[in-house]
JSON list of C-alpha atoms in Angstrom, two decimals:
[
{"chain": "A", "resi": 5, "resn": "UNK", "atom": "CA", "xyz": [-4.09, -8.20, -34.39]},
{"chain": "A", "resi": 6, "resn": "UNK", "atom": "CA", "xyz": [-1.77, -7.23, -31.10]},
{"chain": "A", "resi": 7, "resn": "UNK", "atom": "CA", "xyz": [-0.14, -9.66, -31.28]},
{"chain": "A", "resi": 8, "resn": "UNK", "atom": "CA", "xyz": [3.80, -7.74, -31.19]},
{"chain": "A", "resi": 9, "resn": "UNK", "atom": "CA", "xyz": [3.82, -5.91, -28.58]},
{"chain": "A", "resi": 10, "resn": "UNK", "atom": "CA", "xyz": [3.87, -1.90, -29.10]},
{"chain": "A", "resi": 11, "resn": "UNK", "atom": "CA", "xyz": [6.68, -0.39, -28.40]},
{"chain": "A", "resi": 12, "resn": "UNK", "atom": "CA", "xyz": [5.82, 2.92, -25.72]},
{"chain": "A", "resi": 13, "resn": "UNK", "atom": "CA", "xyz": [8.41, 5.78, -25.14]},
{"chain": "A", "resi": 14, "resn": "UNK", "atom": "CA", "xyz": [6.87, 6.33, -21.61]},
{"chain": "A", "resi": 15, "resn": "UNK", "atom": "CA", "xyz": [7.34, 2.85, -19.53]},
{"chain": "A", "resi": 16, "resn": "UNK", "atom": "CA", "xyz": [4.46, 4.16, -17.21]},
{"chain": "A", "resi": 17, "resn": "UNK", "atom": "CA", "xyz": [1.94, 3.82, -20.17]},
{"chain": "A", "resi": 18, "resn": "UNK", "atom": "CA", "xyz": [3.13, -0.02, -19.62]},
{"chain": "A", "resi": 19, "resn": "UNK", "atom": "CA", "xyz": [2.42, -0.17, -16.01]},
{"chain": "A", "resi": 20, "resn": "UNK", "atom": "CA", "xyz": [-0.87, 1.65, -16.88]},
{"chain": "A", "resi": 21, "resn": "UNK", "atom": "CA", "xyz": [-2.06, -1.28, -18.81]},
{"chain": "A", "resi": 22, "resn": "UNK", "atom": "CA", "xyz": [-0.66, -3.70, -16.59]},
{"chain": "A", "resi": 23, "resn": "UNK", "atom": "CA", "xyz": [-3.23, -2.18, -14.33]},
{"chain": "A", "resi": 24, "resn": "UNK", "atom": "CA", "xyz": [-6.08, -1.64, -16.29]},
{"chain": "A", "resi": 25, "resn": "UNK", "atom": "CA", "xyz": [-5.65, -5.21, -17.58]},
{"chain": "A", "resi": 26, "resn": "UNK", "atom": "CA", "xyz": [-5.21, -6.84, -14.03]},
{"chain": "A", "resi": 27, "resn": "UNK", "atom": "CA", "xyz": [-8.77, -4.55, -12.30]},
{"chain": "A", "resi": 28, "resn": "UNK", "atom": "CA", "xyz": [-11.42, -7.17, -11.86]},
{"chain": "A", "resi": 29, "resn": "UNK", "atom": "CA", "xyz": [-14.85, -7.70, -9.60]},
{"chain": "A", "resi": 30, "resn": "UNK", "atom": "CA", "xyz": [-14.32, -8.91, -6.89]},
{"chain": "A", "resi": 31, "resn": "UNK", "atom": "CA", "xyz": [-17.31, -10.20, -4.59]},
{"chain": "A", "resi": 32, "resn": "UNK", "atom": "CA", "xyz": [-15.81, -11.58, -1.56]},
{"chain": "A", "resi": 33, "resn": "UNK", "atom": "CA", "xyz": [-14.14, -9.22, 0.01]},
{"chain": "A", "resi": 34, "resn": "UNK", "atom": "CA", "xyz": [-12.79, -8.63, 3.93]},
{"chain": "A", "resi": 35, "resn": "UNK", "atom": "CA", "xyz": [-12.81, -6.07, 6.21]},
{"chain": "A", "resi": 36, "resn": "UNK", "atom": "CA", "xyz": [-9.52, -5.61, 6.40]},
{"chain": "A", "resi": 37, "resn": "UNK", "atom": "CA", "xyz": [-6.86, -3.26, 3.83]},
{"chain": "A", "resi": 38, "resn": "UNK", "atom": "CA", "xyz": [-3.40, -3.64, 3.05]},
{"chain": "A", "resi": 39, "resn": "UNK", "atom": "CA", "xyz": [-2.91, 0.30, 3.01]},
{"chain": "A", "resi": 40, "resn": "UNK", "atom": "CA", "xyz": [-3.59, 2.80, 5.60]},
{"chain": "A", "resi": 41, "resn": "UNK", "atom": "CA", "xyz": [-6.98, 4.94, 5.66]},
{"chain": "A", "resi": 42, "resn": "UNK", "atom": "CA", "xyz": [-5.16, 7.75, 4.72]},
{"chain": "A", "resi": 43, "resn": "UNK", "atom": "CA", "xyz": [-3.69, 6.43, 1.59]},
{"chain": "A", "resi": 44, "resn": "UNK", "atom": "CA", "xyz": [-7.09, 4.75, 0.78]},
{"chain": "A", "resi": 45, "resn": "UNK", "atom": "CA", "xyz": [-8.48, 9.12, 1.50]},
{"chain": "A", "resi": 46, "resn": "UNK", "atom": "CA", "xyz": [-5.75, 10.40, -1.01]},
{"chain": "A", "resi": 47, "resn": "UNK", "atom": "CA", "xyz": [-6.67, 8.04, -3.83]},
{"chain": "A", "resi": 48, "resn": "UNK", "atom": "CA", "xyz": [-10.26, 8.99, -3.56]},
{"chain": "A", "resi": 49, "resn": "UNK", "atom": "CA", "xyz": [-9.71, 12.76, -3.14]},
{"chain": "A", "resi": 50, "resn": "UNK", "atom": "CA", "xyz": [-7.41, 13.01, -6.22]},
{"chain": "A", "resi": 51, "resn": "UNK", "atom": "CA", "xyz": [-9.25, 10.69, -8.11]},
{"chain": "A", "resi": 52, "resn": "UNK", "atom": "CA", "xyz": [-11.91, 13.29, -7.87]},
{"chain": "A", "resi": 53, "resn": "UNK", "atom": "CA", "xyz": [-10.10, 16.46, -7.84]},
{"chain": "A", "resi": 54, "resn": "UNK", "atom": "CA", "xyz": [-8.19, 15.35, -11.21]},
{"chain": "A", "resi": 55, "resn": "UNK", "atom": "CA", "xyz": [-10.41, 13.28, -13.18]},
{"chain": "A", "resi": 56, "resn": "UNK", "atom": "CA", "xyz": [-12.10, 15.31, -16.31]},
{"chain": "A", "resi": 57, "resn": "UNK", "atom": "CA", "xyz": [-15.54, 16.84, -16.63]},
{"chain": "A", "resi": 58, "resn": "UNK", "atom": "CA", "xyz": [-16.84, 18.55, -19.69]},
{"chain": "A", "resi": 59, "resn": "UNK", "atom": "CA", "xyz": [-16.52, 22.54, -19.58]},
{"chain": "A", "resi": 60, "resn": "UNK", "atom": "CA", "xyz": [-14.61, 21.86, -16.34]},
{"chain": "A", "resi": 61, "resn": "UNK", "atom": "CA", "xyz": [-17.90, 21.96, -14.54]},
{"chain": "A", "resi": 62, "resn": "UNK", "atom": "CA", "xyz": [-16.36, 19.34, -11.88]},
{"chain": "A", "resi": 63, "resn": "UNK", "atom": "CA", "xyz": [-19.74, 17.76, -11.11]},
{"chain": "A", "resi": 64, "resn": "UNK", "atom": "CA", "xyz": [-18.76, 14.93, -9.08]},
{"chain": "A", "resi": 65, "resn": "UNK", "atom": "CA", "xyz": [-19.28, 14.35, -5.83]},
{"chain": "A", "resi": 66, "resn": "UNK", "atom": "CA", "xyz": [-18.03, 11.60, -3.60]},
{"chain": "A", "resi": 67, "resn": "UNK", "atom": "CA", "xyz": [-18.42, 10.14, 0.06]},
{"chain": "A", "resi": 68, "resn": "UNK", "atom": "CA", "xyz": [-15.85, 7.81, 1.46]},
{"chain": "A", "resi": 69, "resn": "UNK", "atom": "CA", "xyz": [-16.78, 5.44, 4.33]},
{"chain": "A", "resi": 70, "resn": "UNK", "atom": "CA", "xyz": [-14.92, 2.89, 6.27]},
{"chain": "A", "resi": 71, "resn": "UNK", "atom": "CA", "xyz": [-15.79, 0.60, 8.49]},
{"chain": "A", "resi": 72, "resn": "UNK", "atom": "CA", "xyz": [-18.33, 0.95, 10.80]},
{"chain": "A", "resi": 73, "resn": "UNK", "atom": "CA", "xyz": [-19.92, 3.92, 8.39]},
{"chain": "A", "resi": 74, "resn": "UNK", "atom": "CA", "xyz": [-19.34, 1.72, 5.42]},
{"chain": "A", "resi": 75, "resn": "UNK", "atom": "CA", "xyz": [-21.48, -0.82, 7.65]},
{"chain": "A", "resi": 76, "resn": "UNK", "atom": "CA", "xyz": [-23.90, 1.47, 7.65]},
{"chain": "A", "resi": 77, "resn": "UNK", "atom": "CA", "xyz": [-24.76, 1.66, 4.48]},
{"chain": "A", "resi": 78, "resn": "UNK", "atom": "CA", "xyz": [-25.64, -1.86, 3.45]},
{"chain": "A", "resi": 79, "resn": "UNK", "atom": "CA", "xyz": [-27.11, -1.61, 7.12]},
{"chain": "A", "resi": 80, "resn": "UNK", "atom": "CA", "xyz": [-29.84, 1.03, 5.21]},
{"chain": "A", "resi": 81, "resn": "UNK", "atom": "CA", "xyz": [-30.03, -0.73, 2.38]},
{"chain": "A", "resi": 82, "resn": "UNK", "atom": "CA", "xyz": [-31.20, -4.19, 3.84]},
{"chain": "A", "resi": 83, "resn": "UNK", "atom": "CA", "xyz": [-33.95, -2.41, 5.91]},
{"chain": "A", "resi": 84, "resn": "UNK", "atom": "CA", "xyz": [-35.05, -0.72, 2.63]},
{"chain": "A", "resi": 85, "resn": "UNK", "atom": "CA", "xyz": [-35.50, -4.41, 0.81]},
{"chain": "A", "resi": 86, "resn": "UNK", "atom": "CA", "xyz": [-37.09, -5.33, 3.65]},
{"chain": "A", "resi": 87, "resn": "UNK", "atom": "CA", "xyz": [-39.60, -2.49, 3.40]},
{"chain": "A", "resi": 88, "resn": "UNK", "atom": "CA", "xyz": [-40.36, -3.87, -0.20]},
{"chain": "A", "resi": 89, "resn": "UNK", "atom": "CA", "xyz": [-40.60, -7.12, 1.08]},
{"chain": "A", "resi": 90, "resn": "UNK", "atom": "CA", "xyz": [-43.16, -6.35, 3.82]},
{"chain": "A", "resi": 91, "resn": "UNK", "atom": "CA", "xyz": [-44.96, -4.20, 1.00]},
{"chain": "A", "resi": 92, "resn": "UNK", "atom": "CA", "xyz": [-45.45, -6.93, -1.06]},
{"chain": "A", "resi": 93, "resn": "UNK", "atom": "CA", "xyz": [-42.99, -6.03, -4.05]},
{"chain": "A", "resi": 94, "resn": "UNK", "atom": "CA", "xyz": [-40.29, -8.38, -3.51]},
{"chain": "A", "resi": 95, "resn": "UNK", "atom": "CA", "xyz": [-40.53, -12.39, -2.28]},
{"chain": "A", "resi": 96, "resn": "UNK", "atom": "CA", "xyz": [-39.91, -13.05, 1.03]},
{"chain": "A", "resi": 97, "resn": "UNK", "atom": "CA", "xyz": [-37.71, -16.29, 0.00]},
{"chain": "A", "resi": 98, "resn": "UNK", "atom": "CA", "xyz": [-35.53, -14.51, -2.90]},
{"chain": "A", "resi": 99, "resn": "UNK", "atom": "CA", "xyz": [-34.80, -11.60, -0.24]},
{"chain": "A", "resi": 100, "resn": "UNK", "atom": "CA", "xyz": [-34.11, -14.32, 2.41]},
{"chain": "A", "resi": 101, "resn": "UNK", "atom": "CA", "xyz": [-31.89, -16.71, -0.28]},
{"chain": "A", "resi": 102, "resn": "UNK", "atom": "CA", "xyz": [-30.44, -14.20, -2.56]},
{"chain": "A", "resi": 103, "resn": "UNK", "atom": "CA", "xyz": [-30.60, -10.70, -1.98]},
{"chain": "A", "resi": 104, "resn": "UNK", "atom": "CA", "xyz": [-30.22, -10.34, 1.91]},
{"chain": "A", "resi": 105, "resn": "UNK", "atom": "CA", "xyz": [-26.93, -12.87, 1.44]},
{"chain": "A", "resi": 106, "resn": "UNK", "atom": "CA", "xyz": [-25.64, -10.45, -1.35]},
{"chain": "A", "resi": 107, "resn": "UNK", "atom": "CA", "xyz": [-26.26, -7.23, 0.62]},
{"chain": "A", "resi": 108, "resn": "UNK", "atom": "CA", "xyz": [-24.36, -9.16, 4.03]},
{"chain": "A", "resi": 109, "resn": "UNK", "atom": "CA", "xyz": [-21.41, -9.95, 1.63]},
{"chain": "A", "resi": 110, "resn": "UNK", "atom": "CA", "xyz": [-21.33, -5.96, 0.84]},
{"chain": "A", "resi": 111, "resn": "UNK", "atom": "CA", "xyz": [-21.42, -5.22, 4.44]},
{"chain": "A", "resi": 112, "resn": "UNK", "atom": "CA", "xyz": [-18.62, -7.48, 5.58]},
{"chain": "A", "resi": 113, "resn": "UNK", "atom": "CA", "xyz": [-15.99, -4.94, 3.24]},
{"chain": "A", "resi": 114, "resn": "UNK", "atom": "CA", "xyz": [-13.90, -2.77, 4.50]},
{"chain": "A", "resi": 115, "resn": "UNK", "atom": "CA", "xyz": [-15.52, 0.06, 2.74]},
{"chain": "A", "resi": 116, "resn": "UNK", "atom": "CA", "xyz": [-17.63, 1.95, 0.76]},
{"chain": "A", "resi": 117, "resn": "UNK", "atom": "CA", "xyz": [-17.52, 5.12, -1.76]},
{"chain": "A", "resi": 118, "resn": "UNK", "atom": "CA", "xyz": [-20.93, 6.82, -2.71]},
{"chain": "A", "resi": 119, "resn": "UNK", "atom": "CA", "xyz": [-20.41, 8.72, -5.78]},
{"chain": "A", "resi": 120, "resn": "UNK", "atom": "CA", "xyz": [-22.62, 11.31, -6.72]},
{"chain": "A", "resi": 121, "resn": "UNK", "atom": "CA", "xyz": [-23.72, 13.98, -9.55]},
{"chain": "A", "resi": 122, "resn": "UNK", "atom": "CA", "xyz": [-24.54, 17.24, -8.21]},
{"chain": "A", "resi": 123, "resn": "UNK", "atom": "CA", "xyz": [-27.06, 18.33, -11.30]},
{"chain": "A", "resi": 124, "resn": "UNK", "atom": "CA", "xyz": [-28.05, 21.61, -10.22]},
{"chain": "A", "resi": 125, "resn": "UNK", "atom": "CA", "xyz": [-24.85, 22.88, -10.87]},
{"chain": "A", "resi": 126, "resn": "UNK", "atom": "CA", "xyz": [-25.57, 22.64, -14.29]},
{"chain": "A", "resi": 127, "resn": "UNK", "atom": "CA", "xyz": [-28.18, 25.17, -14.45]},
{"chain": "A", "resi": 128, "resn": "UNK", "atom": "CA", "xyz": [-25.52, 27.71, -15.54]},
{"chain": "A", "resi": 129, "resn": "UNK", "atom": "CA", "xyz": [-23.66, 26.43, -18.21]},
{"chain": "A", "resi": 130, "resn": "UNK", "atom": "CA", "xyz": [-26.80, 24.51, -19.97]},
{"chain": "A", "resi": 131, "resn": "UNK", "atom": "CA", "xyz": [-28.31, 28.86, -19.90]},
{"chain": "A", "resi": 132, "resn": "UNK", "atom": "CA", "xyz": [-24.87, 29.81, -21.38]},
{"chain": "A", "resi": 133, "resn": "UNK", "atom": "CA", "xyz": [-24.76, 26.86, -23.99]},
{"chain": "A", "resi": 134, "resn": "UNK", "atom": "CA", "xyz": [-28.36, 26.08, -24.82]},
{"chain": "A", "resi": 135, "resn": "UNK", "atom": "CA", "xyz": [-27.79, 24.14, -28.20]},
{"chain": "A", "resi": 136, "resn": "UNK", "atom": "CA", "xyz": [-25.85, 21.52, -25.83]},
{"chain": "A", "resi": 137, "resn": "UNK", "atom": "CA", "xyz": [-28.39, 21.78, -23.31]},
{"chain": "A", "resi": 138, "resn": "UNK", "atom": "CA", "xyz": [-29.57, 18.07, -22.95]},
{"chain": "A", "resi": 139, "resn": "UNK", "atom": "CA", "xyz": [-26.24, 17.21, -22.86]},
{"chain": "A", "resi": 140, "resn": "UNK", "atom": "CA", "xyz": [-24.26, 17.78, -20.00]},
{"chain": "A", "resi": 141, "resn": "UNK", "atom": "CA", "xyz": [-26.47, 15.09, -17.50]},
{"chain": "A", "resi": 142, "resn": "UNK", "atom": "CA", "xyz": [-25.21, 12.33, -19.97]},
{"chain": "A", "resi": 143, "resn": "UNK", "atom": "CA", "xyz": [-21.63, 14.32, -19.63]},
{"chain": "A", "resi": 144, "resn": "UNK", "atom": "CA", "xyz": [-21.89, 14.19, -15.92]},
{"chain": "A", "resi": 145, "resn": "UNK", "atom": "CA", "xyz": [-22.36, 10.91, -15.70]},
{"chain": "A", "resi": 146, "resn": "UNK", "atom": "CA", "xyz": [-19.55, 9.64, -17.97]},
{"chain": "A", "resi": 147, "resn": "UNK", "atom": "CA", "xyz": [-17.26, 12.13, -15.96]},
{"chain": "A", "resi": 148, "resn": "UNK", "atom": "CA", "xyz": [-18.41, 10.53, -13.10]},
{"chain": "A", "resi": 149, "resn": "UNK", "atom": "CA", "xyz": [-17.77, 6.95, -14.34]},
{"chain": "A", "resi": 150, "resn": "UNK", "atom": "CA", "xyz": [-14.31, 8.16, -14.85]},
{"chain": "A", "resi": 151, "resn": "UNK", "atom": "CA", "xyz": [-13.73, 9.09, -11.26]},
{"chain": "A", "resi": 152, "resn": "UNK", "atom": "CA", "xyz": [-15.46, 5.92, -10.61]},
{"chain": "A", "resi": 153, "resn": "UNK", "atom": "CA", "xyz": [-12.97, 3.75, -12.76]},
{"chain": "A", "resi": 154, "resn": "UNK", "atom": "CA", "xyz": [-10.06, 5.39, -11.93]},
{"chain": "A", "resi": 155, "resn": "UNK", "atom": "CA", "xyz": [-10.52, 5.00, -7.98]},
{"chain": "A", "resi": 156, "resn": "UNK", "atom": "CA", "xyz": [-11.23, 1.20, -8.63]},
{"chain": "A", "resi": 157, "resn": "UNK", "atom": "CA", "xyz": [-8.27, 0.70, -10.81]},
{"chain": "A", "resi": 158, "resn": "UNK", "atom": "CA", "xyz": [-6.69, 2.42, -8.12]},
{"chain": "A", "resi": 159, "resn": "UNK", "atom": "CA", "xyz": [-7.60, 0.68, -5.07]},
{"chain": "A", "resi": 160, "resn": "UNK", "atom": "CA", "xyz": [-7.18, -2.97, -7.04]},
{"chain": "A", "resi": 161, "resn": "UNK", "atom": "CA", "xyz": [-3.17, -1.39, -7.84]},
{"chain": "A", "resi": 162, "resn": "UNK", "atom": "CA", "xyz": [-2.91, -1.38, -3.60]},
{"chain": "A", "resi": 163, "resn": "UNK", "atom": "CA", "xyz": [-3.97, -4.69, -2.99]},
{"chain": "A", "resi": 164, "resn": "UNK", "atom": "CA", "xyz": [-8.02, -4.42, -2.82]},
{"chain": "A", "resi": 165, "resn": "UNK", "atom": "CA", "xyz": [-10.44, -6.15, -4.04]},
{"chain": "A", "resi": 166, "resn": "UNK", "atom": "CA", "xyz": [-13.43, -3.94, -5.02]},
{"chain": "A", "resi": 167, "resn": "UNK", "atom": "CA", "xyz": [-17.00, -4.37, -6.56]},
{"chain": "A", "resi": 168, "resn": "UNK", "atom": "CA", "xyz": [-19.61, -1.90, -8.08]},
{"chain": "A", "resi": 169, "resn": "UNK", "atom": "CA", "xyz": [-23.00, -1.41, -7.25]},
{"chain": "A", "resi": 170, "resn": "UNK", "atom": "CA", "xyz": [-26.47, 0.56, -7.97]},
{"chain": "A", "resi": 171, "resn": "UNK", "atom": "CA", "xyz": [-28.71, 0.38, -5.71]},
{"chain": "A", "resi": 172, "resn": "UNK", "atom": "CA", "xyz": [-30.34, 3.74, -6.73]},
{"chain": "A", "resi": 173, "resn": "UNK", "atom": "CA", "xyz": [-32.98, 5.16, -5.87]},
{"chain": "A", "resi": 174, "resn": "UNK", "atom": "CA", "xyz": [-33.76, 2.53, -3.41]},
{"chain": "A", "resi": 175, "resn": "UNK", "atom": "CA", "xyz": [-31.05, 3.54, -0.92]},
{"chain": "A", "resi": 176, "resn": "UNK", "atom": "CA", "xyz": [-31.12, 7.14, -1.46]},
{"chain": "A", "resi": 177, "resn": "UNK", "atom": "CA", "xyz": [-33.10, 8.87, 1.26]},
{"chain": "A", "resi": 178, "resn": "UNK", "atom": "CA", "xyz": [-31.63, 7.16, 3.84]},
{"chain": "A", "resi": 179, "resn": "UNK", "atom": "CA", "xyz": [-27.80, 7.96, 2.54]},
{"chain": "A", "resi": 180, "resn": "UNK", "atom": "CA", "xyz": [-28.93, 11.88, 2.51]},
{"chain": "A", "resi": 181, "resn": "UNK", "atom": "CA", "xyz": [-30.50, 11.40, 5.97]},
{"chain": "A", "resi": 182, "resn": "UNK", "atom": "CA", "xyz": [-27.78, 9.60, 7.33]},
{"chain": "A", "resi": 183, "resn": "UNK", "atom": "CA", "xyz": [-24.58, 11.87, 6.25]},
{"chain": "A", "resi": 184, "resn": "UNK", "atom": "CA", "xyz": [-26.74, 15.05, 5.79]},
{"chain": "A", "resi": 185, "resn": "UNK", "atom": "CA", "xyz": [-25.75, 15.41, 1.87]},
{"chain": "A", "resi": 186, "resn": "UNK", "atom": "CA", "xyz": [-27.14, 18.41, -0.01]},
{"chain": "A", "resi": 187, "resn": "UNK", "atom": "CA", "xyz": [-30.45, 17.04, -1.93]},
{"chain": "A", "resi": 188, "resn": "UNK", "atom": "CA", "xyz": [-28.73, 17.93, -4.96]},
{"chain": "A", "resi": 189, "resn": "UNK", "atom": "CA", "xyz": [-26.13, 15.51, -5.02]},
{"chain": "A", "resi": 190, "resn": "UNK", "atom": "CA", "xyz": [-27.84, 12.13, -6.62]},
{"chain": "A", "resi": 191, "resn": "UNK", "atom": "CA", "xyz": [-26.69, 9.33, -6.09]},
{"chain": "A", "resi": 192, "resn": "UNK", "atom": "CA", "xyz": [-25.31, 6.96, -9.05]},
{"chain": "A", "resi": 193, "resn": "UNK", "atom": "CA", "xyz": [-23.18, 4.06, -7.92]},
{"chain": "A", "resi": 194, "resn": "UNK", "atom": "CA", "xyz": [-21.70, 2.46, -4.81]},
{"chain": "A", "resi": 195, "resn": "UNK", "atom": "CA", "xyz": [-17.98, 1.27, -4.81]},
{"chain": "A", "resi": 196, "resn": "UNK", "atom": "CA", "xyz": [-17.34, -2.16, -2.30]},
{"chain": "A", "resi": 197, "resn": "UNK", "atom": "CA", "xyz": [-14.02, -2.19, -1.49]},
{"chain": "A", "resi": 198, "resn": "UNK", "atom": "CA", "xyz": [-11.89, -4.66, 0.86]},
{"chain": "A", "resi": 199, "resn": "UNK", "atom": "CA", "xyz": [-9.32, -7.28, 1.41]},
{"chain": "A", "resi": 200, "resn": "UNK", "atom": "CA", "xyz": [-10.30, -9.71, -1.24]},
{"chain": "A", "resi": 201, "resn": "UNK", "atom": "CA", "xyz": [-11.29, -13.20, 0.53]},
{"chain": "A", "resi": 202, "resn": "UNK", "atom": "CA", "xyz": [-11.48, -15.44, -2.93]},
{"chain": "A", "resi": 203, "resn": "UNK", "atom": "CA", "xyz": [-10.45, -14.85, -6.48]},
{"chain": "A", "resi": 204, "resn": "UNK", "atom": "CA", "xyz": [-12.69, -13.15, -9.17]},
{"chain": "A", "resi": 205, "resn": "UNK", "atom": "CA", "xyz": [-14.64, -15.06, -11.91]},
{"chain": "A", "resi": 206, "resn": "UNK", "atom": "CA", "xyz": [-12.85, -15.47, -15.66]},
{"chain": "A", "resi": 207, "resn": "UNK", "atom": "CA", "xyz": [-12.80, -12.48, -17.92]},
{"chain": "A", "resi": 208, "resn": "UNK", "atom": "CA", "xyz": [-14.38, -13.18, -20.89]},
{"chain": "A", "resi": 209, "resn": "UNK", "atom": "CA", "xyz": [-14.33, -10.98, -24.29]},
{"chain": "A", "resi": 210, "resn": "UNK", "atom": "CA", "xyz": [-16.39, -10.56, -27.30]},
{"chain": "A", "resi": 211, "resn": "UNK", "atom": "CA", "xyz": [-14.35, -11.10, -30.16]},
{"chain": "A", "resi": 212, "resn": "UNK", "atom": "CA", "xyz": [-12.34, -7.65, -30.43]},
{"chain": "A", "resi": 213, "resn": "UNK", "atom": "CA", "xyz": [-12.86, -7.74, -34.47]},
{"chain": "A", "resi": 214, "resn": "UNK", "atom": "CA", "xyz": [-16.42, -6.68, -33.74]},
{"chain": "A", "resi": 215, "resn": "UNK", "atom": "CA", "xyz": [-15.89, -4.07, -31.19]},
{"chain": "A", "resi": 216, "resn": "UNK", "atom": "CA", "xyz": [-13.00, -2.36, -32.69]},
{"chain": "A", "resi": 217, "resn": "UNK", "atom": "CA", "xyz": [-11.48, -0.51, -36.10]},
{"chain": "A", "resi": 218, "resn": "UNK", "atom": "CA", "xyz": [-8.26, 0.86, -37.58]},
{"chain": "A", "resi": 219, "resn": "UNK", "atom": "CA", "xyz": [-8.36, 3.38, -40.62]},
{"chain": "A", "resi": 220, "resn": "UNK", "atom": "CA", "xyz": [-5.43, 5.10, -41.72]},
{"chain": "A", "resi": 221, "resn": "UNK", "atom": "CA", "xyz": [-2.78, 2.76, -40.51]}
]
C-alpha cells in the first residue's frame, strides 16, 4: 500500500507533504533564526487568523515571544519546579539531573509561542446549541492543535527547529502575571522554537495496516 506514487493535479499538495513529512522534534535548539522576526510574526498571526474553529467561534489565542521574553518564560517555569521542590513534591536530585537541564535547554531557543483557549467565549454558542453543549471545549482544543501544527510545520519549512511542550497548570499564573493576559485565556501548550543545534531522533511508525482503512476504492 503507497507504494506508486499518487498522481496530484495541484503540485503544492506535493510540497505540502514534503513538509508535513520532513516536521520533526527537535530538542536542541539555538538562539539564533534563519528568518527575520517579522516573518517569524506573520507565520504566527496567519496561522491563527486562518486556521479553522468549529461554528467559526475563533477561540484561539496566541502569545509570541522572542528572545529575552521567550527567556522569560522557562525563567518562570524553573522557579515554579523549584517551588515544588522546596515543598517537598519533586526530588531535589531529578530537578537538579533532569528537569532543571531540560527546562535550560528550552531557555537557550530563540523563542517561544504560548497558545491559548479563551473558554468563556463559548458561553454563547453552547446557550444557542445546547444538544452540542459539552462539545465545543474538546472542539477548541483540536482547533487549537491545528493552529499549533500548522505554525510548527511552518517554522520547521524556514529553517527552525521547534519542540512542544505542556507545562500546564504549573506555569500558568506566572505567564498571566507576567504579560497581563485576560484570566480567560488558558493556557494549553508551549511551542520551543530556534536554530536547531543537533539532528532529531528517528521517526518511528506503527504499522499503517492497523491505523488506517480504505472502503469503496
Amino acid at each position: 500500500m503507497g507504494s506508486i506514487a499518487p498522481q496530484f493535479n495541484n503540485p503544492a499538495t506535493t510540497t505540502l507533504f514534503e513538509l508535513v513529512k520532513a516536521r520533526r522534534t527537535y530538542y536542541g535548539l539555538k538562539a539564533e533564526s534563519p528568518i527575520a522576526d517579522d516573518a517569524i510574526e506573520a507565520i504566527v498571526r496567519d496561522s491563527v487568523l486562518h486556521v479553522p474553529s468549529s461554528f467559526n467561534t475563533q477561540t484561539s489565542r496566541v502569545v509570541l515571544l522572542l528572545k529575552e521574553e521567550h527567556q522569560k518564560v522557562w525563567d518562570i517555569a524553573i522557579q515554579a519546579m523549584e517551588g515544588l521542590v522546596a515543598a517537598g513534591h519533586v526530588p531535589k536530585d531529578m530537578f537538579e539531573n533532569h528537569t532543571k537541564p531540560k527546562l535550560n535547554a528550552f531557555r537557550a531557543a530563540y523563542g517561544t509561542v504560548l497558545f491559548f483557549v479563551d473558554y468563556d467565549t463559548l458561553a454563547g454558542i453552547k446557550e444557542k446549541f445546547a444538544i452540542y453543549a459539552d462539545k465545543f471545549d474538546p472542539f477548541a482544543l483540536e482547533s487549537n492543535a491545528m493552529s499549533q501544527y500548522l505554525v510548527w510545520t511552518a517554522l520547521e519549512s524556514e529553517g527552525l527547529g521547534a519542540n512542544l511542550q505542556h507545562y500546564s497548570p504549573l506555569i500558568d499564573e506566572g505567564i498571566q502575571k507576567q504579560w497581563n493576559l485576560p484570566a480567560s485565556w488558558k493556557l494549553d501548550a508551549q511551542l520551543v522554537f530556534g536554530a536547531p543545534a543537533g539532528e532529531p531522533g528517528e521517526k518511528e511508525f506503527a504499522p499503517i495496516e492497523d491505523r488506517f482503512k480504505v472502503f469503496g476504492k
